[in-house]
Amino acid sequence: MGVIEKKSRKMRKLRTFQKALLIAAVGGVMVAIGAVPDFNKILKHLLNRKNDARFRYQANTVMRRLAAQGLITFEERGGKRYARATEAGERMLEFESLRKRSAQKPKRWDDRWRVVLFDIPERRRRVRDLLRTFMREFGFVRLQDSAWIYPYDCEDIIALAKANFHIGADALYMIVEQLERDKHLREHFGLPPAS
């Protein structure tokens, strides 16, 4: 295995580790790493770590990073330090959950296109750029500047995007039954040709 592959694998493990810590913080409360024995075993398994000191150091580093990103907060109770997910942390987990669900395509397409139109003013250009990235990550295809298309139900994803980016009135979700010249889209999404 080459150096780049090793770095890539390490980054994937760290992202998994961050998600695991965040999930634990959402699922209840967690003592800053050592209080939940099963959780310790799960995280050690995720990281393939045998050295407890290094594991604790890495876990605490990740927790500080999550706190700096505003995804978790720390609380003191009964002389112990607990981590709890913030609202932003819970939204991030919801986003990850939706991303996994969107990757699972239905066995049969319902012959309907989902189209999202948005009209975000220039003064909110950063939000517009983030939304474009969001749409690409979920597998949408750009039809025109602010028109995106997807073949499967994605109403939950769009609702989450509207809430996260505060664009409720600036975005429109449509279900389209007929679309001209959709051959390239059908090929892109691996859908059967039009009958």
PDB file of C-alpha atoms in Angstrom:
ATOM      1  CA  MET A   1       0.000   0.000   0.000  1.00  0.00           C
ATOM      2  CA  GLY A   2       1.386   3.380  -1.034  1.00  0.00           C
ATOM      3  CA  VAL A   3       1.796   6.501   1.062  1.00  0.00           C
ATOM      4  CA  ILE A   4      -1.227   8.244  -0.463  1.00  0.00           C
ATOM      5  CA  GLU A   5      -3.446   5.209   0.173  1.00  0.00           C
ATOM      6  CA  LYS A   6      -2.305   5.091   3.814  1.00  0.00           C
ATOM      7  CA  LYS A   7      -3.038   8.803   4.282  1.00  0.00           C
ATOM      8  CA  SER A   8      -6.438   8.393   2.658  1.00  0.00           C
ATOM      9  CA  ARG A   9      -7.301   5.425   4.880  1.00  0.00           C
ATOM     10  CA  LYS A  10      -6.182   7.350   7.985  1.00  0.00           C
ATOM     11  CA  MET A  11      -8.376  10.340   7.029  1.00  0.00           C
ATOM     12  CA  ARG A  12     -11.394   8.054   6.495  1.00  0.00           C
ATOM     13  CA  LYS A  13     -10.820   6.503   9.920  1.00  0.00           C
ATOM     14  CA  LEU A  14     -10.591   9.932  11.542  1.00  0.00           C
ATOM     15  CA  ARG A  15     -13.847  11.045   9.890  1.00  0.00           C
ATOM     16  CA  THR A  16     -15.482   7.825  11.103  1.00  0.00           C
ATOM     17  CA  PHE A  17     -14.049   8.495  14.551  1.00  0.00           C
ATOM     18  CA  GLN A  18     -15.463  12.037  14.571  1.00  0.00           C
ATOM     19  CA  LYS A  19     -18.884  10.750  13.534  1.00  0.00           C
ATOM     20  CA  ALA A  20     -18.771   8.045  16.213  1.00  0.00           C
ATOM     21  CA  LEU A  21     -17.996  10.600  18.916  1.00  0.00           C
ATOM     22  CA  LEU A  22     -20.730  12.881  17.660  1.00  0.00           C
ATOM     23  CA  ILE A  23     -23.234  10.016  17.548  1.00  0.00           C
ATOM     24  CA  ALA A  24     -22.352   9.130  21.125  1.00  0.00           C
ATOM     25  CA  ALA A  25     -22.872  12.731  22.192  1.00  0.00           C
ATOM     26  CA  VAL A  26     -26.265  12.828  20.469  1.00  0.00           C
ATOM     27  CA  GLY A  27     -27.371   9.452  21.778  1.00  0.00           C
ATOM     28  CA  GLY A  28     -27.186  10.699  25.313  1.00  0.00           C
ATOM     29  CA  VAL A  29     -24.236  11.931  27.204  1.00  0.00           C
ATOM     30  CA  MET A  30     -20.775  10.528  27.308  1.00  0.00           C
ATOM     31  CA  VAL A  31     -17.983  10.997  29.783  1.00  0.00           C
ATOM     32  CA  ALA A  32     -14.926  12.367  28.019  1.00  0.00           C
ATOM     33  CA  ILE A  33     -13.841   9.056  26.755  1.00  0.00           C
ATOM     34  CA  GLY A  34     -13.409   6.361  29.381  1.00  0.00           C
ATOM     35  CA  ALA A  35     -16.756   6.098  31.072  1.00  0.00           C
ATOM     36  CA  VAL A  36     -18.611   4.006  28.564  1.00  0.00           C
ATOM     37  CA  PRO A  37     -16.625   0.768  28.244  1.00  0.00           C
ATOM     38  CA  ASP A  38     -18.452  -0.569  25.181  1.00  0.00           C
ATOM     39  CA  PHE A  39     -18.041   2.755  23.431  1.00  0.00           C
ATOM     40  CA  ASN A  40     -14.300   2.636  24.113  1.00  0.00           C
ATOM     41  CA  LYS A  41     -14.136  -0.820  22.504  1.00  0.00           C
ATOM     42  CA  ILE A  42     -16.093   0.372  19.477  1.00  0.00           C
ATOM     43  CA  LEU A  43     -13.816   3.355  18.940  1.00  0.00           C
ATOM     44  CA  LYS A  44     -10.665   1.285  19.462  1.00  0.00           C
ATOM     45  CA  HIS A  45     -11.938  -1.162  16.886  1.00  0.00           C
ATOM     46  CA  LEU A  46     -12.673   1.685  14.457  1.00  0.00           C
ATOM     47  CA  LEU A  47      -9.151   3.010  14.817  1.00  0.00           C
ATOM     48  CA  ASN A  48      -7.400  -0.361  15.268  1.00  0.00           C
ATOM     49  CA  ARG A  49      -5.590   1.102  18.271  1.00  0.00           C
ATOM     50  CA  LYS A  50      -3.800  -0.941  20.877  1.00  0.00           C
ATOM     51  CA  ASN A  51      -2.086   1.918  22.712  1.00  0.00           C
ATOM     52  CA  ASP A  52      -4.577   3.394  25.213  1.00  0.00           C
ATOM     53  CA  ALA A  53      -2.606   6.607  25.808  1.00  0.00           C
ATOM     54  CA  ARG A  54      -2.470   7.418  22.123  1.00  0.00           C
ATOM     55  CA  PHE A  55      -6.152   6.490  21.773  1.00  0.00           C
ATOM     56  CA  ARG A  56      -7.184   8.848  24.598  1.00  0.00           C
ATOM     57  CA  TYR A  57      -5.029  11.621  23.143  1.00  0.00           C
ATOM     58  CA  GLN A  58      -6.583  11.189  19.712  1.00  0.00           C
ATOM     59  CA  ALA A  59     -10.115  10.980  21.134  1.00  0.00           C
ATOM     60  CA  ASN A  60      -9.626  14.168  23.145  1.00  0.00           C
ATOM     61  CA  THR A  61      -8.145  15.930  20.107  1.00  0.00           C
ATOM     62  CA  VAL A  62     -11.158  14.989  18.012  1.00  0.00           C
ATOM     63  CA  MET A  63     -13.536  16.103  20.774  1.00  0.00           C
ATOM     64  CA  ARG A  64     -11.791  19.484  21.018  1.00  0.00           C
ATOM     65  CA  ARG A  65     -12.032  19.823  17.225  1.00  0.00           C
ATOM     66  CA  LEU A  66     -15.756  18.983  17.311  1.00  0.00           C
ATOM     67  CA  ALA A  67     -16.233  21.560  20.081  1.00  0.00           C
ATOM     68  CA  ALA A  68     -14.288  24.192  18.101  1.00  0.00           C
ATOM     69  CA  GLN A  69     -16.548  23.501  15.109  1.00  0.00           C
ATOM     70  CA  GLY A  70     -19.572  24.026  17.358  1.00  0.00           C
ATOM     71  CA  LEU A  71     -20.788  20.428  16.979  1.00  0.00           C
ATOM     72  CA  ILE A  72     -20.517  19.439  20.653  1.00  0.00           C
ATOM     73  CA  THR A  73     -20.366  21.207  23.998  1.00  0.00           C
ATOM     74  CA  PHE A  74     -18.913  20.032  27.279  1.00  0.00           C
ATOM     75  CA  GLU A  75     -20.775  19.936  30.580  1.00  0.00           C
ATOM     76  CA  GLU A  76     -19.553  19.253  34.105  1.00  0.00           C
ATOM     77  CA  ARG A  77     -21.829  17.051  36.228  1.00  0.00           C
ATOM     78  CA  GLY A  78     -20.910  15.255  39.393  1.00  0.00           C
ATOM     79  CA  GLY A  79     -17.226  15.981  38.866  1.00  0.00           C
ATOM     80  CA  LYS A  80     -17.233  14.331  35.441  1.00  0.00           C
ATOM     81  CA  ARG A  81     -17.000  15.967  32.042  1.00  0.00           C
ATOM     82  CA  TYR A  82     -19.685  15.074  29.511  1.00  0.00           C
ATOM     83  CA  ALA A  83     -20.051  15.866  25.817  1.00  0.00           C
ATOM     84  CA  ARG A  84     -23.395  16.721  24.287  1.00  0.00           C
ATOM     85  CA  ALA A  85     -24.199  17.433  20.642  1.00  0.00           C
ATOM     86  CA  THR A  86     -25.273  20.947  19.796  1.00  0.00           C
ATOM     87  CA  GLU A  87     -28.107  21.725  17.415  1.00  0.00           C
ATOM     88  CA  ALA A  88     -25.514  22.054  14.621  1.00  0.00           C
ATOM     89  CA  GLY A  89     -24.081  18.647  15.553  1.00  0.00           C
ATOM     90  CA  GLU A  90     -27.493  17.037  15.382  1.00  0.00           C
ATOM     91  CA  ARG A  91     -28.108  18.655  11.987  1.00  0.00           C
ATOM     92  CA  MET A  92     -24.768  17.299  10.760  1.00  0.00           C
ATOM     93  CA  LEU A  93     -25.766  13.792  11.815  1.00  0.00           C
ATOM     94  CA  GLU A  94     -29.139  14.191  10.129  1.00  0.00           C
ATOM     95  CA  PHE A  95     -27.307  15.320   6.990  1.00  0.00           C
ATOM     96  CA  GLU A  96     -25.040  12.240   7.105  1.00  0.00           C
ATOM     97  CA  SER A  97     -28.039   9.982   7.653  1.00  0.00           C
ATOM     98  CA  LEU A  98     -29.836  11.489   4.652  1.00  0.00           C
ATOM     99  CA  ARG A  99     -26.700  11.156   2.544  1.00  0.00           C
ATOM    100  CA  LYS A 100     -26.557   7.427   3.301  1.00  0.00           C
ATOM    101  CA  ARG A 101     -30.261   6.991   2.564  1.00  0.00           C
ATOM    102  CA  SER A 102     -29.978   8.903  -0.709  1.00  0.00           C
ATOM    103  CA  ALA A 103     -27.211   6.546  -1.823  1.00  0.00           C
ATOM    104  CA  GLN A 104     -29.694   3.656  -1.544  1.00  0.00           C
ATOM    105  CA  LYS A 105     -31.694   4.035  -4.719  1.00  0.00           C
ATOM    106  CA  PRO A 106     -35.069   2.313  -5.088  1.00  0.00           C
ATOM    107  CA  LYS A 107     -35.201  -0.844  -7.187  1.00  0.00           C
ATOM    108  CA  ARG A 108     -37.632   0.687  -9.646  1.00  0.00           C
ATOM    109  CA  TRP A 109     -37.758   4.304 -10.819  1.00  0.00           C
ATOM    110  CA  ASP A 110     -41.204   5.952 -10.655  1.00  0.00           C
ATOM    111  CA  ASP A 111     -40.654   7.853 -13.971  1.00  0.00           C
ATOM    112  CA  ARG A 112     -40.702  11.229 -12.224  1.00  0.00           C
ATOM    113  CA  TRP A 113     -37.953  13.813 -12.095  1.00  0.00           C
ATOM    114  CA  ARG A 114     -37.346  15.946  -9.011  1.00  0.00           C
ATOM    115  CA  VAL A 115     -36.345  19.475  -9.950  1.00  0.00           C
ATOM    116  CA  VAL A 116     -35.036  22.088  -7.539  1.00  0.00           C
ATOM    117  CA  LEU A 117     -34.950  25.744  -8.549  1.00  0.00           C
ATOM    118  CA  PHE A 118     -33.349  28.383  -6.394  1.00  0.00           C
ATOM    119  CA  ASP A 119     -32.970  32.119  -6.724  1.00  0.00           C
ATOM    120  CA  ILE A 120     -30.531  33.344  -4.115  1.00  0.00           C
ATOM    121  CA  PRO A 121     -29.542  37.037  -4.293  1.00  0.00           C
ATOM    122  CA  GLU A 122     -25.958  38.071  -5.061  1.00  0.00           C
ATOM    123  CA  ARG A 123     -25.498  39.398  -1.516  1.00  0.00           C
ATOM    124  CA  ARG A 124     -25.808  35.765  -0.335  1.00  0.00           C
ATOM    125  CA  ARG A 125     -23.327  34.416  -2.878  1.00  0.00           C
ATOM    126  CA  ARG A 126     -21.518  32.253  -0.295  1.00  0.00           C
ATOM    127  CA  VAL A 127     -24.774  30.462   0.561  1.00  0.00           C
ATOM    128  CA  ARG A 128     -25.455  29.961  -3.141  1.00  0.00           C
ATOM    129  CA  ASP A 129     -22.005  28.403  -3.645  1.00  0.00           C
ATOM    130  CA  LEU A 130     -22.449  26.148  -0.609  1.00  0.00           C
ATOM    131  CA  LEU A 131     -25.841  25.056  -1.908  1.00  0.00           C
ATOM    132  CA  ARG A 132     -24.327  24.133  -5.288  1.00  0.00           C
ATOM    133  CA  THR A 133     -21.729  21.994  -3.525  1.00  0.00           C
ATOM    134  CA  PHE A 134     -24.478  20.418  -1.418  1.00  0.00           C
ATOM    135  CA  MET A 135     -26.495  19.554  -4.553  1.00  0.00           C
ATOM    136  CA  ARG A 136     -23.475  17.984  -6.271  1.00  0.00           C
ATOM    137  CA  GLU A 137     -22.612  15.921  -3.192  1.00  0.00           C
ATOM    138  CA  PHE A 138     -26.098  14.436  -3.147  1.00  0.00           C
ATOM    139  CA  GLY A 139     -25.873  13.503  -6.821  1.00  0.00           C
ATOM    140  CA  PHE A 140     -28.060  16.177  -8.386  1.00  0.00           C
ATOM    141  CA  VAL A 141     -27.266  17.204 -11.964  1.00  0.00           C
ATOM    142  CA  ARG A 142     -27.252  20.847 -12.937  1.00  0.00           C
ATOM    143  CA  LEU A 143     -29.735  21.638 -15.721  1.00  0.00           C
ATOM    144  CA  GLN A 144     -29.132  25.388 -15.800  1.00  0.00           C
ATOM    145  CA  ASP A 145     -27.532  27.928 -13.465  1.00  0.00           C
ATOM    146  CA  SER A 146     -30.006  27.501 -10.621  1.00  0.00           C
ATOM    147  CA  ALA A 147     -31.933  24.432 -11.741  1.00  0.00           C
ATOM    148  CA  TRP A 148     -30.966  20.974 -10.508  1.00  0.00           C
ATOM    149  CA  ILE A 149     -32.500  17.582 -11.255  1.00  0.00           C
ATOM    150  CA  TYR A 150     -32.590  14.190  -9.535  1.00  0.00           C
ATOM    151  CA  PRO A 151     -34.643  11.086 -10.399  1.00  0.00           C
ATOM    152  CA  TYR A 152     -35.571   9.864  -6.911  1.00  0.00           C
ATOM    153  CA  ASP A 153     -37.533  11.181  -3.942  1.00  0.00           C
ATOM    154  CA  CYS A 154     -35.382  13.799  -2.241  1.00  0.00           C
ATOM    155  CA  GLU A 155     -37.912  15.981  -0.441  1.00  0.00           C
ATOM    156  CA  ASP A 156     -36.237  15.339   2.941  1.00  0.00           C
ATOM    157  CA  ILE A 157     -32.861  16.385   1.542  1.00  0.00           C
ATOM    158  CA  ILE A 158     -34.291  19.612   0.128  1.00  0.00           C
ATOM    159  CA  ALA A 159     -36.134  20.371   3.383  1.00  0.00           C
ATOM    160  CA  LEU A 160     -32.845  19.937   5.255  1.00  0.00           C
ATOM    161  CA  ALA A 161     -31.047  22.205   2.772  1.00  0.00           C
ATOM    162  CA  LYS A 162     -33.750  24.870   3.127  1.00  0.00           C
ATOM    163  CA  ALA A 163     -33.428  24.757   6.918  1.00  0.00           C
ATOM    164  CA  ASN A 164     -29.617  24.674   7.015  1.00  0.00           C
ATOM    165  CA  PHE A 165     -29.068  27.407   4.443  1.00  0.00           C
ATOM    166  CA  HIS A 166     -32.111  29.510   5.465  1.00  0.00           C
ATOM    167  CA  ILE A 167     -33.451  29.600   1.906  1.00  0.00           C
ATOM    168  CA  GLY A 168     -37.065  28.542   2.412  1.00  0.00           C
ATOM    169  CA  ALA A 169     -38.612  31.178   0.146  1.00  0.00           C
ATOM    170  CA  ASP A 170     -35.702  31.144  -2.312  1.00  0.00           C
ATOM    171  CA  ALA A 171     -35.987  27.475  -3.320  1.00  0.00           C
ATOM    172  CA  LEU A 172     -38.710  25.574  -5.134  1.00  0.00           C
ATOM    173  CA  TYR A 173     -39.084  21.765  -5.241  1.00  0.00           C
ATOM    174  CA  MET A 174     -41.028  20.221  -8.126  1.00  0.00           C
ATOM    175  CA  ILE A 175     -41.963  16.741  -9.267  1.00  0.00           C
ATOM    176  CA  VAL A 176     -41.969  16.582 -13.063  1.00  0.00           C
ATOM    177  CA  GLU A 177     -43.592  13.742 -14.998  1.00  0.00           C
ATOM    178  CA  GLN A 178     -42.483  14.726 -18.514  1.00  0.00           C
ATOM    179  CA  LEU A 179     -39.147  16.217 -19.521  1.00  0.00           C
ATOM    180  CA  GLU A 180     -37.938  16.928 -23.039  1.00  0.00           C
ATOM    181  CA  ARG A 181     -34.585  15.595 -24.178  1.00  0.00           C
ATOM    182  CA  ASP A 182     -33.905  13.607 -21.015  1.00  0.00           C
ATOM    183  CA  LYS A 183     -31.857  10.889 -22.745  1.00  0.00           C
ATOM    184  CA  HIS A 184     -28.528  12.173 -21.364  1.00  0.00           C
ATOM    185  CA  LEU A 185     -30.020  12.392 -17.859  1.00  0.00           C
ATOM    186  CA  ARG A 186     -31.372   8.849 -18.050  1.00  0.00           C
ATOM    187  CA  GLU A 187     -27.931   7.651 -19.143  1.00  0.00           C
ATOM    188  CA  HIS A 188     -26.218   9.628 -16.378  1.00  0.00           C
ATOM    189  CA  PHE A 189     -28.426   8.122 -13.658  1.00  0.00           C
ATOM    190  CA  GLY A 190     -28.482   4.631 -15.220  1.00  0.00           C
ATOM    191  CA  LEU A 191     -32.230   4.718 -15.870  1.00  0.00           C
ATOM    192  CA  PRO A 192     -34.128   2.827 -18.585  1.00  0.00           C
ATOM    193  CA  PRO A 193     -34.692   4.652 -21.889  1.00  0.00           C
ATOM    194  CA  ALA A 194     -37.986   6.457 -22.463  1.00  0.00           C
ATOM    195  CA  SER A 195     -40.746   4.305 -23.908  1.00  0.00           C
TER     196      SER A 195
END
